[in-house]
Coordinates of C-alpha atoms in Angstrom, one line a residue:
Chain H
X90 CA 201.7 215.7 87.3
X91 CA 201.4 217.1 90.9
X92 CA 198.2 218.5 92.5
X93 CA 197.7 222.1 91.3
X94 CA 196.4 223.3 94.6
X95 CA 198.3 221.0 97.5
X96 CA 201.7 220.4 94.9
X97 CA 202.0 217.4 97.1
X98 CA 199.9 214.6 95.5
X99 CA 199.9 212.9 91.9
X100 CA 196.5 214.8 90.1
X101 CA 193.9 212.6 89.2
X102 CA 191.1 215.3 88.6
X103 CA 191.2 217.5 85.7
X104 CA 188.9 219.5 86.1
X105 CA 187.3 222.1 83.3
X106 CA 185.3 225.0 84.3
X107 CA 184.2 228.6 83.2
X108 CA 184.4 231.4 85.6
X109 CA 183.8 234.9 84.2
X110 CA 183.6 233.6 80.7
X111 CA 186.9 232.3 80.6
X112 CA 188.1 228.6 81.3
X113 CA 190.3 227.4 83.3
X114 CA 191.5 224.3 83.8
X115 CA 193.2 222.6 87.0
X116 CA 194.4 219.3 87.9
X117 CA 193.7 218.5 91.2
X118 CA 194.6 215.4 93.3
X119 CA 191.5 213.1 94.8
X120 CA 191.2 214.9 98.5
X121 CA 191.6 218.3 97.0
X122 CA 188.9 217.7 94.5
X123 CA 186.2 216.6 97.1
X124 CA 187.6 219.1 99.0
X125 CA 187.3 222.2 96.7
X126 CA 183.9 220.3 95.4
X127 CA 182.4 220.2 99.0
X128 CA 183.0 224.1 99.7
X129 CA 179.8 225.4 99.3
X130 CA 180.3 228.7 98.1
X131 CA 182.1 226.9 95.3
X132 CA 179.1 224.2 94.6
X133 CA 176.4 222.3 96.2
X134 CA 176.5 218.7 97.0
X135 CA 174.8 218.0 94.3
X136 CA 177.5 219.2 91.5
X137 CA 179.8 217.4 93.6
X138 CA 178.4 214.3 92.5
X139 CA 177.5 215.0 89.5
X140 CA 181.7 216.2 88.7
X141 CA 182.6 213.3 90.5
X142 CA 179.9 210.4 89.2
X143 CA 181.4 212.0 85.5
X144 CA 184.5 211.5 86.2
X145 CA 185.0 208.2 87.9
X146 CA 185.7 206.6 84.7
X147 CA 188.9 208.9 84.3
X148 CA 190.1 207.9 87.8
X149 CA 192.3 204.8 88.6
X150 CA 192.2 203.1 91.8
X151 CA 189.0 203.5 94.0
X152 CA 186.2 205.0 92.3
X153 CA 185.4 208.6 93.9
X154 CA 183.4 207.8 97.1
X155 CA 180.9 211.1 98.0
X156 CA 181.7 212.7 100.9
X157 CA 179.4 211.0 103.3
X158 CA 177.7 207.8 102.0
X159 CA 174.6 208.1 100.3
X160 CA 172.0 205.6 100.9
X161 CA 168.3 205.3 100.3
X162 CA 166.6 205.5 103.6
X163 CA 163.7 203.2 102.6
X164 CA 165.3 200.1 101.2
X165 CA 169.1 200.7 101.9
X166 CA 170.6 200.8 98.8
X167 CA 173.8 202.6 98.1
X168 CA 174.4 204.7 95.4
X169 CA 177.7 202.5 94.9
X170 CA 175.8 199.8 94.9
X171 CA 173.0 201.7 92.1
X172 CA 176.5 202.3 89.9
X173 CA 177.8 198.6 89.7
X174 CA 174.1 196.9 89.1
X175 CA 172.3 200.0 87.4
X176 CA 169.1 199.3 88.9
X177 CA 167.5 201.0 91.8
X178 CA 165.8 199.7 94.4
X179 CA 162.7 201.2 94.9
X180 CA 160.9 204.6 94.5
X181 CA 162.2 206.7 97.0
X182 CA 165.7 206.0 95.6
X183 CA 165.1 208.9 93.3
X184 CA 164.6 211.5 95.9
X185 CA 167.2 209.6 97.9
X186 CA 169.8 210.2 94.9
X187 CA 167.9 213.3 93.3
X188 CA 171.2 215.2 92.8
X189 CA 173.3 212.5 91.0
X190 CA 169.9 211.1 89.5
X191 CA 169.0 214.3 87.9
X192 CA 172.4 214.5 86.0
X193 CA 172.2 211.3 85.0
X194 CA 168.7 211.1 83.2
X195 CA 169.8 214.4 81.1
X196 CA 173.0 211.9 80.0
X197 CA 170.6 209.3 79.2
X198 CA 167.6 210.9 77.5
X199 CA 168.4 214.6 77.2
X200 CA 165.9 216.0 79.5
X201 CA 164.9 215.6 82.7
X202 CA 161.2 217.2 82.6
X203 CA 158.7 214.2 81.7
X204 CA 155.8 215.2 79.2
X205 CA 154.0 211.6 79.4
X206 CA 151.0 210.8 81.1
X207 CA 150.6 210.2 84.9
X208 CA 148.5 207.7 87.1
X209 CA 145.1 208.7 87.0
X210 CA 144.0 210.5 89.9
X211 CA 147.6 210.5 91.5
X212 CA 149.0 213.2 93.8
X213 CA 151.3 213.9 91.0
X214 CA 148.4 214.3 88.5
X215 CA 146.7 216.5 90.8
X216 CA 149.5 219.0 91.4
X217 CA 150.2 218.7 87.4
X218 CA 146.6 220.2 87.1
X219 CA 146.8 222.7 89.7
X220 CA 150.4 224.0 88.3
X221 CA 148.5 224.0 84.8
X222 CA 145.5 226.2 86.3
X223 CA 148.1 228.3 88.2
X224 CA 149.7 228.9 85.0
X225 CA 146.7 230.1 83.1
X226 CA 145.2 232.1 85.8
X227 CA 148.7 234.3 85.8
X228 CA 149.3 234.2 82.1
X229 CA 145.4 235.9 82.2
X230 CA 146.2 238.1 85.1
X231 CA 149.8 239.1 83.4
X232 CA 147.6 239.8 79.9
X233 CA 145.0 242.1 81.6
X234 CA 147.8 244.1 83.6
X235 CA 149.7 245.0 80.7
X236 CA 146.3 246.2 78.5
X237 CA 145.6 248.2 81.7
X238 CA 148.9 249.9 82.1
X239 CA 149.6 248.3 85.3
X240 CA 153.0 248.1 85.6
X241 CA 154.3 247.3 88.8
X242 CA 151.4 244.4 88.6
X243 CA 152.3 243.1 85.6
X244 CA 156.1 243.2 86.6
X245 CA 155.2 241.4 89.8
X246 CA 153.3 238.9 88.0
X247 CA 156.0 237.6 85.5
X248 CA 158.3 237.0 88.2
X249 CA 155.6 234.8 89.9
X250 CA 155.3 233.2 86.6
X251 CA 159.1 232.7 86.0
X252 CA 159.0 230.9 89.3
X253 CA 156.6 228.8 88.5
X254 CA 157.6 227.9 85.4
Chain Q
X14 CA 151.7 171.3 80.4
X15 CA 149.0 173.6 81.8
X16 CA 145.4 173.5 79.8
X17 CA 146.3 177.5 78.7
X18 CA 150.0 176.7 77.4
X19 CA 148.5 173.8 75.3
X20 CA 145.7 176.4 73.8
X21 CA 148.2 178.8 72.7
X22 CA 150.4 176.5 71.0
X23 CA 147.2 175.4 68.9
X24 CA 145.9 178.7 68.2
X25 CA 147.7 181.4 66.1
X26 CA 149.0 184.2 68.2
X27 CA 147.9 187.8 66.7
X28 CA 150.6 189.0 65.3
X29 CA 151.6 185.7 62.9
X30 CA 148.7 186.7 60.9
X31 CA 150.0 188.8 57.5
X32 CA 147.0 191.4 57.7
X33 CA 148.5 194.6 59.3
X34 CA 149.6 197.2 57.7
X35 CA 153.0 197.4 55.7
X36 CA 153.0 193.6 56.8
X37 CA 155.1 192.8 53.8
X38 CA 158.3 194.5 56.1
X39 CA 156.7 195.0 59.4
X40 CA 155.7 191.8 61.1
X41 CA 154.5 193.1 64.0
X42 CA 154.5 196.2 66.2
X43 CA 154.9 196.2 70.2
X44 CA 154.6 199.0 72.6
X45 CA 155.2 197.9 76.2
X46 CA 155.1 200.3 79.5
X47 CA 156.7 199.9 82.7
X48 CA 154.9 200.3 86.1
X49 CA 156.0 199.6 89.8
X50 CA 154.2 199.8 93.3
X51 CA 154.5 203.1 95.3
X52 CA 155.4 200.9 98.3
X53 CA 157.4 197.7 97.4
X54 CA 160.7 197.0 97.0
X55 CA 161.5 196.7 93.0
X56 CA 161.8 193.0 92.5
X57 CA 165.9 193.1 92.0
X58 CA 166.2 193.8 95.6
X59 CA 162.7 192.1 96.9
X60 CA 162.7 189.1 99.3
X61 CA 160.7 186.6 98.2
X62 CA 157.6 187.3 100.5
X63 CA 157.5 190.8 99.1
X64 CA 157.4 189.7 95.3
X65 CA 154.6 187.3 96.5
X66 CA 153.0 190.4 98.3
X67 CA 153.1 192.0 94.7
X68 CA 152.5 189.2 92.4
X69 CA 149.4 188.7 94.6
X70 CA 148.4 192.5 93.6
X71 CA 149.0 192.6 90.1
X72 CA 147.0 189.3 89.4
X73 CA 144.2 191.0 91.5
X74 CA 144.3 194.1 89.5
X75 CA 144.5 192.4 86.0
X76 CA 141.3 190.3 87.0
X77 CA 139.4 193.5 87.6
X78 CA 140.8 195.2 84.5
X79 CA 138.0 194.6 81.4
X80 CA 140.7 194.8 79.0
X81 CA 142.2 191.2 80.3
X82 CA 139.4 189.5 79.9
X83 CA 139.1 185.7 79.7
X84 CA 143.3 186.2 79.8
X85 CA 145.0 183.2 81.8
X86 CA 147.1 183.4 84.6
X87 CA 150.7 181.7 84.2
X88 CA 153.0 181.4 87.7
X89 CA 156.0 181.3 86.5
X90 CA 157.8 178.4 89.0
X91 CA 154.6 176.2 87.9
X92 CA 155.9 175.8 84.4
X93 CA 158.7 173.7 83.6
X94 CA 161.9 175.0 81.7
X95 CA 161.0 174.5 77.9
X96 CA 157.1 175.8 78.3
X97 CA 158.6 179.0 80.2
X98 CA 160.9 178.9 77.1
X99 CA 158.3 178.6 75.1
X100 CA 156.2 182.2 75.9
X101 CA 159.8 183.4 75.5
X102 CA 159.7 182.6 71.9
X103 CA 155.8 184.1 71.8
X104 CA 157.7 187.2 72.7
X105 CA 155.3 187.0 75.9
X106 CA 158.0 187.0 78.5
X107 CA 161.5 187.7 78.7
X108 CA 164.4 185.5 79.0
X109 CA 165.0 187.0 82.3
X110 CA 161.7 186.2 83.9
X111 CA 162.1 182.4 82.2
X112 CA 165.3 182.3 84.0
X113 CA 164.6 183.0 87.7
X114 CA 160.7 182.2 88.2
X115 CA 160.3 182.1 91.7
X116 CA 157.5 184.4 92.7
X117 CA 157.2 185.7 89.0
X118 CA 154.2 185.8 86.8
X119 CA 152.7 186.1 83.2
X120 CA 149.1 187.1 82.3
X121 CA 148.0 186.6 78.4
X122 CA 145.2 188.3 77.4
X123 CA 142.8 187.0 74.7
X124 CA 145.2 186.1 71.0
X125 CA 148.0 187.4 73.3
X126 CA 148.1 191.2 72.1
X127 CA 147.6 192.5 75.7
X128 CA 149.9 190.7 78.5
X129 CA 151.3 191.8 81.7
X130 CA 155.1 190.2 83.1
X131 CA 155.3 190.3 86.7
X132 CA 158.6 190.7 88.9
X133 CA 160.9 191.7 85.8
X134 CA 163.0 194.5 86.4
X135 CA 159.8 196.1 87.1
X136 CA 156.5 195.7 89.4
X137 CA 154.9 195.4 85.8
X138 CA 155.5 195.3 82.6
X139 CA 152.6 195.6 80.2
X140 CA 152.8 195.0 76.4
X141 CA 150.5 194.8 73.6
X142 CA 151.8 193.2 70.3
X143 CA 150.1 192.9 66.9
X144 CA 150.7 192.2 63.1
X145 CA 152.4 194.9 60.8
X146 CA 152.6 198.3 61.7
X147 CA 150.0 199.2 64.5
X148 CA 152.1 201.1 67.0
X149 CA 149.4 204.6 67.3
X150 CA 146.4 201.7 67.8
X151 CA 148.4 199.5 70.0
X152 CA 149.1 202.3 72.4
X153 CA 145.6 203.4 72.1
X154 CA 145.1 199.5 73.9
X155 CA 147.9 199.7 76.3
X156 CA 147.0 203.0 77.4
X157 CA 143.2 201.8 78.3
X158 CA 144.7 198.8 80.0
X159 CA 147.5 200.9 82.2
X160 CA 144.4 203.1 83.5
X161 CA 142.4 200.2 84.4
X162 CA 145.6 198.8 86.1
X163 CA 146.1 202.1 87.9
X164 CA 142.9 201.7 89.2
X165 CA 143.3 199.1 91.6
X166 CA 147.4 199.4 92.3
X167 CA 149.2 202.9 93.0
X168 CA 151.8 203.2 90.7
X169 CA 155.0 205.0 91.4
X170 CA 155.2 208.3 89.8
X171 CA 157.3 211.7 90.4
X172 CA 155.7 215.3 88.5
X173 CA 158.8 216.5 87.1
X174 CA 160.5 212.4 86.2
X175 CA 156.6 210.4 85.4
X176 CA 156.7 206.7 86.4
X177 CA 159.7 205.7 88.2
X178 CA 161.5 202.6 87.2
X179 CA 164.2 200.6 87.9
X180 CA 166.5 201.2 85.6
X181 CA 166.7 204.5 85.3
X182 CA 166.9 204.3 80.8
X183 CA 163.1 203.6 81.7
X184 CA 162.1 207.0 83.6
X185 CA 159.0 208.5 82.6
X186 CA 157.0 207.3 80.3
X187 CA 158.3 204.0 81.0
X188 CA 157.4 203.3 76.8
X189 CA 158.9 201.6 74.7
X190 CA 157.6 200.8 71.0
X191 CA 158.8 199.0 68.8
X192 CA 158.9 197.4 65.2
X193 CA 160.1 193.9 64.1
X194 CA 161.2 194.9 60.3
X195 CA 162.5 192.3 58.1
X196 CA 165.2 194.1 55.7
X197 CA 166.7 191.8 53.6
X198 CA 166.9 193.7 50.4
X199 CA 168.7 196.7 52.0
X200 CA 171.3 194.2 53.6
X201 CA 172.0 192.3 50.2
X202 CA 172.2 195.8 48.2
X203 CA 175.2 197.2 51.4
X204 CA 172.6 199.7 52.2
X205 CA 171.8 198.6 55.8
X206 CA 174.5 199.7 57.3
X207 CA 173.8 203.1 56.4
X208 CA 170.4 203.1 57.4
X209 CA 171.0 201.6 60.6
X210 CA 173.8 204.2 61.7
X211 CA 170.9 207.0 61.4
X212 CA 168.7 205.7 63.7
X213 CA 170.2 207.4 66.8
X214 CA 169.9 210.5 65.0
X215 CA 166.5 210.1 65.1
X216 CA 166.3 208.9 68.9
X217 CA 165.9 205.2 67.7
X218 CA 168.0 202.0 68.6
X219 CA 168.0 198.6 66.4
X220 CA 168.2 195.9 68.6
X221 CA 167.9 191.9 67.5
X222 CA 164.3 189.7 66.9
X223 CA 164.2 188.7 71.0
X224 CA 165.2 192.6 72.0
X225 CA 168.0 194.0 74.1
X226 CA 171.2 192.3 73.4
X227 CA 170.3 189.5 71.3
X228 CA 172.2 188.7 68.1
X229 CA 170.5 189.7 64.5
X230 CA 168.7 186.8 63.1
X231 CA 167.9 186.3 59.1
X232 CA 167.5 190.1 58.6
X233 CA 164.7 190.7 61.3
X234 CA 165.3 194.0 63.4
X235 CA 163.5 195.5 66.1
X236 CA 163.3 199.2 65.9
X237 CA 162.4 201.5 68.6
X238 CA 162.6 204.6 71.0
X239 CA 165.8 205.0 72.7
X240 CA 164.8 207.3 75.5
X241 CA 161.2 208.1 77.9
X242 CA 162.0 210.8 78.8
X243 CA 161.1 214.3 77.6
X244 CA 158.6 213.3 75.3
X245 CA 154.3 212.3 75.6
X246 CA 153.5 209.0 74.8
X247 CA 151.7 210.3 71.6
X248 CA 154.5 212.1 70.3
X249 CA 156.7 208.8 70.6
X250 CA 154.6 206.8 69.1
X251 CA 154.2 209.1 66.0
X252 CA 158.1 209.3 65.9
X253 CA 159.0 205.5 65.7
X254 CA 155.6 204.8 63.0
X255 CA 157.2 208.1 60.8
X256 CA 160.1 206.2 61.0
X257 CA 159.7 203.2 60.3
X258 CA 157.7 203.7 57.3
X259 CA 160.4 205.7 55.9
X260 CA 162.5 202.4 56.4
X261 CA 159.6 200.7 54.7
X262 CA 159.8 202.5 51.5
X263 CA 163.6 202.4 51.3
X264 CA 163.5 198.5 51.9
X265 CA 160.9 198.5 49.4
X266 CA 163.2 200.9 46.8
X267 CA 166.0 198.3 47.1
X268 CA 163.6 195.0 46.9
X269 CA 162.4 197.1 43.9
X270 CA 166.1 197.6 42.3
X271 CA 167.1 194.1 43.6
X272 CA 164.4 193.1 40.9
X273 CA 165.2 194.9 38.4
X274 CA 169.2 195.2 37.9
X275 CA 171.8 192.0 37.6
X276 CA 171.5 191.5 41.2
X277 CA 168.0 189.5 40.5
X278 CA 169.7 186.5 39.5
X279 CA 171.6 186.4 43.0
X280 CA 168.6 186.8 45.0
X281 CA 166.6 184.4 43.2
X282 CA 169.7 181.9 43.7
X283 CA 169.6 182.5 47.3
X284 CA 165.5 182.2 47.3
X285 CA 165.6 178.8 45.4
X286 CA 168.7 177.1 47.2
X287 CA 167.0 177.8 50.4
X288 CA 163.9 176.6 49.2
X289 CA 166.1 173.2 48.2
X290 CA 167.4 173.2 51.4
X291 CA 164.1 173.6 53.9
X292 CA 162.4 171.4 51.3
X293 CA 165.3 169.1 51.7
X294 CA 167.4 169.0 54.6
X295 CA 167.2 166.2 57.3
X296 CA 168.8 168.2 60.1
X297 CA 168.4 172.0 60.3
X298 CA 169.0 174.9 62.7
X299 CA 167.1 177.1 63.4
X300 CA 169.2 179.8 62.6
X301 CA 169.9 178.4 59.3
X302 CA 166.2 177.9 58.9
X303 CA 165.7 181.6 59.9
X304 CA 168.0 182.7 57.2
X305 CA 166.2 180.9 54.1
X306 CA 162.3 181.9 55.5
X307 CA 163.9 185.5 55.2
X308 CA 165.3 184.9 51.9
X309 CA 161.9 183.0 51.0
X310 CA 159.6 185.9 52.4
X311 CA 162.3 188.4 50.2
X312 CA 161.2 186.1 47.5
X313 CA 157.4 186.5 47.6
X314 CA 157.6 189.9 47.5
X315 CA 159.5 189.6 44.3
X316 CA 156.4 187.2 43.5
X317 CA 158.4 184.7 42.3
X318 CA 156.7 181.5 42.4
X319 CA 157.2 179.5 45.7
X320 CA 155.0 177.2 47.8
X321 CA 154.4 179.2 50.3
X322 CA 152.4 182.1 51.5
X323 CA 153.6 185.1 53.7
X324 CA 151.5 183.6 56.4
X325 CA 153.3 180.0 55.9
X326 CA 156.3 181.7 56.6
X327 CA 155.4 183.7 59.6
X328 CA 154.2 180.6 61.3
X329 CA 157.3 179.2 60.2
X330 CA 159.0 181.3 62.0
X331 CA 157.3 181.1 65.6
X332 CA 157.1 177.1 65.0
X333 CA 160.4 176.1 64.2
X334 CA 162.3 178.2 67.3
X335 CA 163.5 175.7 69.7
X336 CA 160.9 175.0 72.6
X337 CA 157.6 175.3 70.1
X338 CA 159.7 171.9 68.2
X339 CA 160.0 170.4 72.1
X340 CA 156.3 171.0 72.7
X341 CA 155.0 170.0 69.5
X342 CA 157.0 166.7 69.9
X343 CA 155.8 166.6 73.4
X344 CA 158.8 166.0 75.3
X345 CA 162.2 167.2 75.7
X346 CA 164.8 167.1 72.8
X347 CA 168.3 167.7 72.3
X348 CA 169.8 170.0 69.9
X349 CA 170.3 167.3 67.1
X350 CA 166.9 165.8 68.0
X351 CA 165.5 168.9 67.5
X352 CA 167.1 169.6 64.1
X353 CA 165.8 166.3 62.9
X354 CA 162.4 167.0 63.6
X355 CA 162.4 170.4 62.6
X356 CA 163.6 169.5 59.0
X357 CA 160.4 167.2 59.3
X358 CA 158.4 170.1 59.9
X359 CA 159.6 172.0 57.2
X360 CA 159.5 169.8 54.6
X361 CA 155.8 168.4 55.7
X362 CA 154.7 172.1 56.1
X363 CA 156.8 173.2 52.9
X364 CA 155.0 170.6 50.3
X365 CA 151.7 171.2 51.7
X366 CA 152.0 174.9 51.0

């Protein structure tokens, strides 16, 4: 089958989406793919991985490389690399790969929001807290505008809220 | 072999003793978290100085931390093969960290319920492992232990993923409990299968008695969580105890039918022609020997007459694996020397009973 969009290539991407409720389905070849992928109007880099890092077990050949090689600044692993071993190499791989990363734990565990503990006393524990307070003093503030019959407030205030959340 | 390995092997670890709860399927519970540095490398891609750099740490911290007290303090490359072998069997370390020492480390806390690995896949990996089915109190433990460990190293955390980890099946919670179940009434009724293929449902995985990809051994299973992420500690740890008492009482229906019906006669076959054998034999595997102690243990719960007690058995179990024969014998065996003097064991231990 030839490239949908270039009619000059074999396809190797078949790709499924829903625009306007309806679905559509193409079958693109490998440099129209990552080049439709990378428009961003169409999607951000970080669907591009995620379409690609899904697919790359339909594709024969090379794998799908990412448009410009992605590598963890601290330790220098490669997101390749992460794919043939599984293992990363240290904690900043996760905001170096926070795109592809993100998709991936949803695969894995079904959610990507962790409900655990955190280290004592951390940054992260601290900002938990404060987000928690945050939380609490808008739900309170959202409460008391609505009893009052302050609209606009209260309007104001769930937006804030939905942010947050 | 180091003063603390030669301890252990005389004492009973924790979790051989038959006084937990449900200890007549669960043998023991584990729940085991995994931790790395802000700062280092994780160890897969760490040179050498920089797992020293951290093994140096985590030894530091788990001096400090009141839950390790009197534990000892095992380097890895200063054991030899069969006693590194040997805390692999005590379910202490992994067959990884057995495999490549160098700058890897075990602590062992007092009757070995708390430990701590050192340059796994991860910084650290802390475990706490006791008799029958103790999951919500053994998190309880681990839990105080992490803090105290937090309070001397800085673990690696993100708000929205928790504690990061190498692999990323680990992300947030970094928990995994687990059960070791021994089923060997729903397996000779066909019902295992069943029961098995509803775990995922329930976000659980059965693995083998040593953990990820080891093979199924006389009927012992380890259940446990399949994912960390999503979930609080708490609410995982209630999931996999629900869960595996309802596995409980449906090995316990079909010991109960197996008791009753036509199939009696078969299991009580099975029971006494291992009990011929292990009382018997003059060269035994240990997977054969693992296969009649299950049958055996199946068979005390029936209370049919045997000499042995569920606590026999268990320490059957841990003393007949490979490299607890090699160190009881004191030196290295080979596979038929080892057979030999197992069958020894058994039928000394066996008579005794």
């Amino acid at each position: 089958m030839l490239c949908s969009d270039c009619q000059t290539r074999e396809a190797q991407v078949f790709l499924k989406q829903i625009v306007n409720s309806q679905v559509t389905q193409r079958a693109l070849c490998q440099e129209c793919a990552q080049r439709l992928g990378a428009a961003p109007a169409a999607s951000p880099d970080a669907l591009l991985m995620q379409v690609l890092a899904g697919l790359e077990s339909l594709l024969t050949g090379a794998p799908a490389e990412p448009r410009r090689p992605v590598q963890c600044p601290t330790c220098g692993l490669r997101y390749a690399k992460f794919q043939e071993t599984g293992r990363l190499g240290c904690a900043d791989c996760y905001e170096a790969f926070r795109g592809p990363l993100t998709d991936l734990l949803r695969r894995v565990h079904g959610s990507d929001q962790h409900r655990g503990k955190l280290p004592k006393g951390s940054r992260e524990a601290k900002e938990r807290l404060q987000r928690g307070e945050e939380l609490g003093r808008l739900e309170r503030a959202l409460k008391a505008a609505i009893e009052a019959e302050r609209f606009e407030e209260a309007a104001a205030l769930r937006d804030k809220l939905q942010k947050l959340q | 072999m180091p003063w603390s390995l030669a301890n252990m092997l005389k004492v009973k670890m924790g979790w051989v003793e038959p006084r937990g709860p449900e200890h007549d399927v669960v043998l023991s519970s584990r729940v085991r978290v995994a931790r790395n540095l802000r700062r280092n490398p994780f160890p897969s891609v760490a040179s050498a100085k920089a797992s020293a750099t951290v093994l140096a740490a985590a030894f530091d911290a788990a001096k400090k931390a009141p839950a390790l007290k009197g534990a000892a303090f095992l380097r890895l490359d200063e054991l030899e093969a069969v006693e590194r072998l040997f805390l692999v069997e005590r379910r202490l370390i992994s067959q990884l960290l057995a495999a490549e020492p160098k700058a890897r480390g075990a602590v062992v806390g007092e009757r070995e319920i708390l430990s701590v690995m050192v340059n796994e896949e991860d910084h650290l990996r802390a475990q706490a492992i006791d008799s029958g089915l103790c999951v919500k109190e053994l998190w309880d433990g681990l839990d105080r232990l992490d803090e105290q460990l937090s309070e001397s190293l800085d673990f690696a955390a993100d708000p929205r993923w928790g504690y990061l980890t190498a692999c990323p099946t680990n992300t947030g919670t970094g928990l995994r409990a687990s059960a070791l179940v021994h089923l060997p009434a729903l397996a000779l009724t066909g019902r295992l299968n069943g029961v098995l293929q509803g775990l995922p449902r329930l976000g659980l995985s059965a693995r083998g008695m040593y953990g990820e990809g080891t093979k199924v051994i006389g009927d012992f299973y380890q259940i446990s969580n399949a994912t960390t992420l999503g979930r609080a500690e708490g609410t995982v740890v209630d999931e996999v105890s629900a869960a595996v008492k309802a596995l409980v009482a449906r090995e316990r229906d079909a010991r109960k039918s197996l008791a009753e019906d036509e199939h009696r006669i078969r299991l009580e076959d099975l029971v006494y022609r291992g009990l011929g054998a292990l009382t018997h034999a003059r060269c035994i595997s240990f997977e054969e020997t693992m296969q009649h102690l299950s049958y055996l243990r199946a068979g005390l719960t029936l209370e049919l007459k045997l000499p042995a007690t569920i606590e026999l058995l268990n320490d059957l179990v841990m003393l007949c694996q490979p490299a607890h024969i090699q160190l009881l014998a004191g030196r290295e065996l080979d596979a038929v020397q080892r057979d030999v003097l197992r069958a020894g064991l058994l039928r000394k231990k066996l008579k005794a009973g």
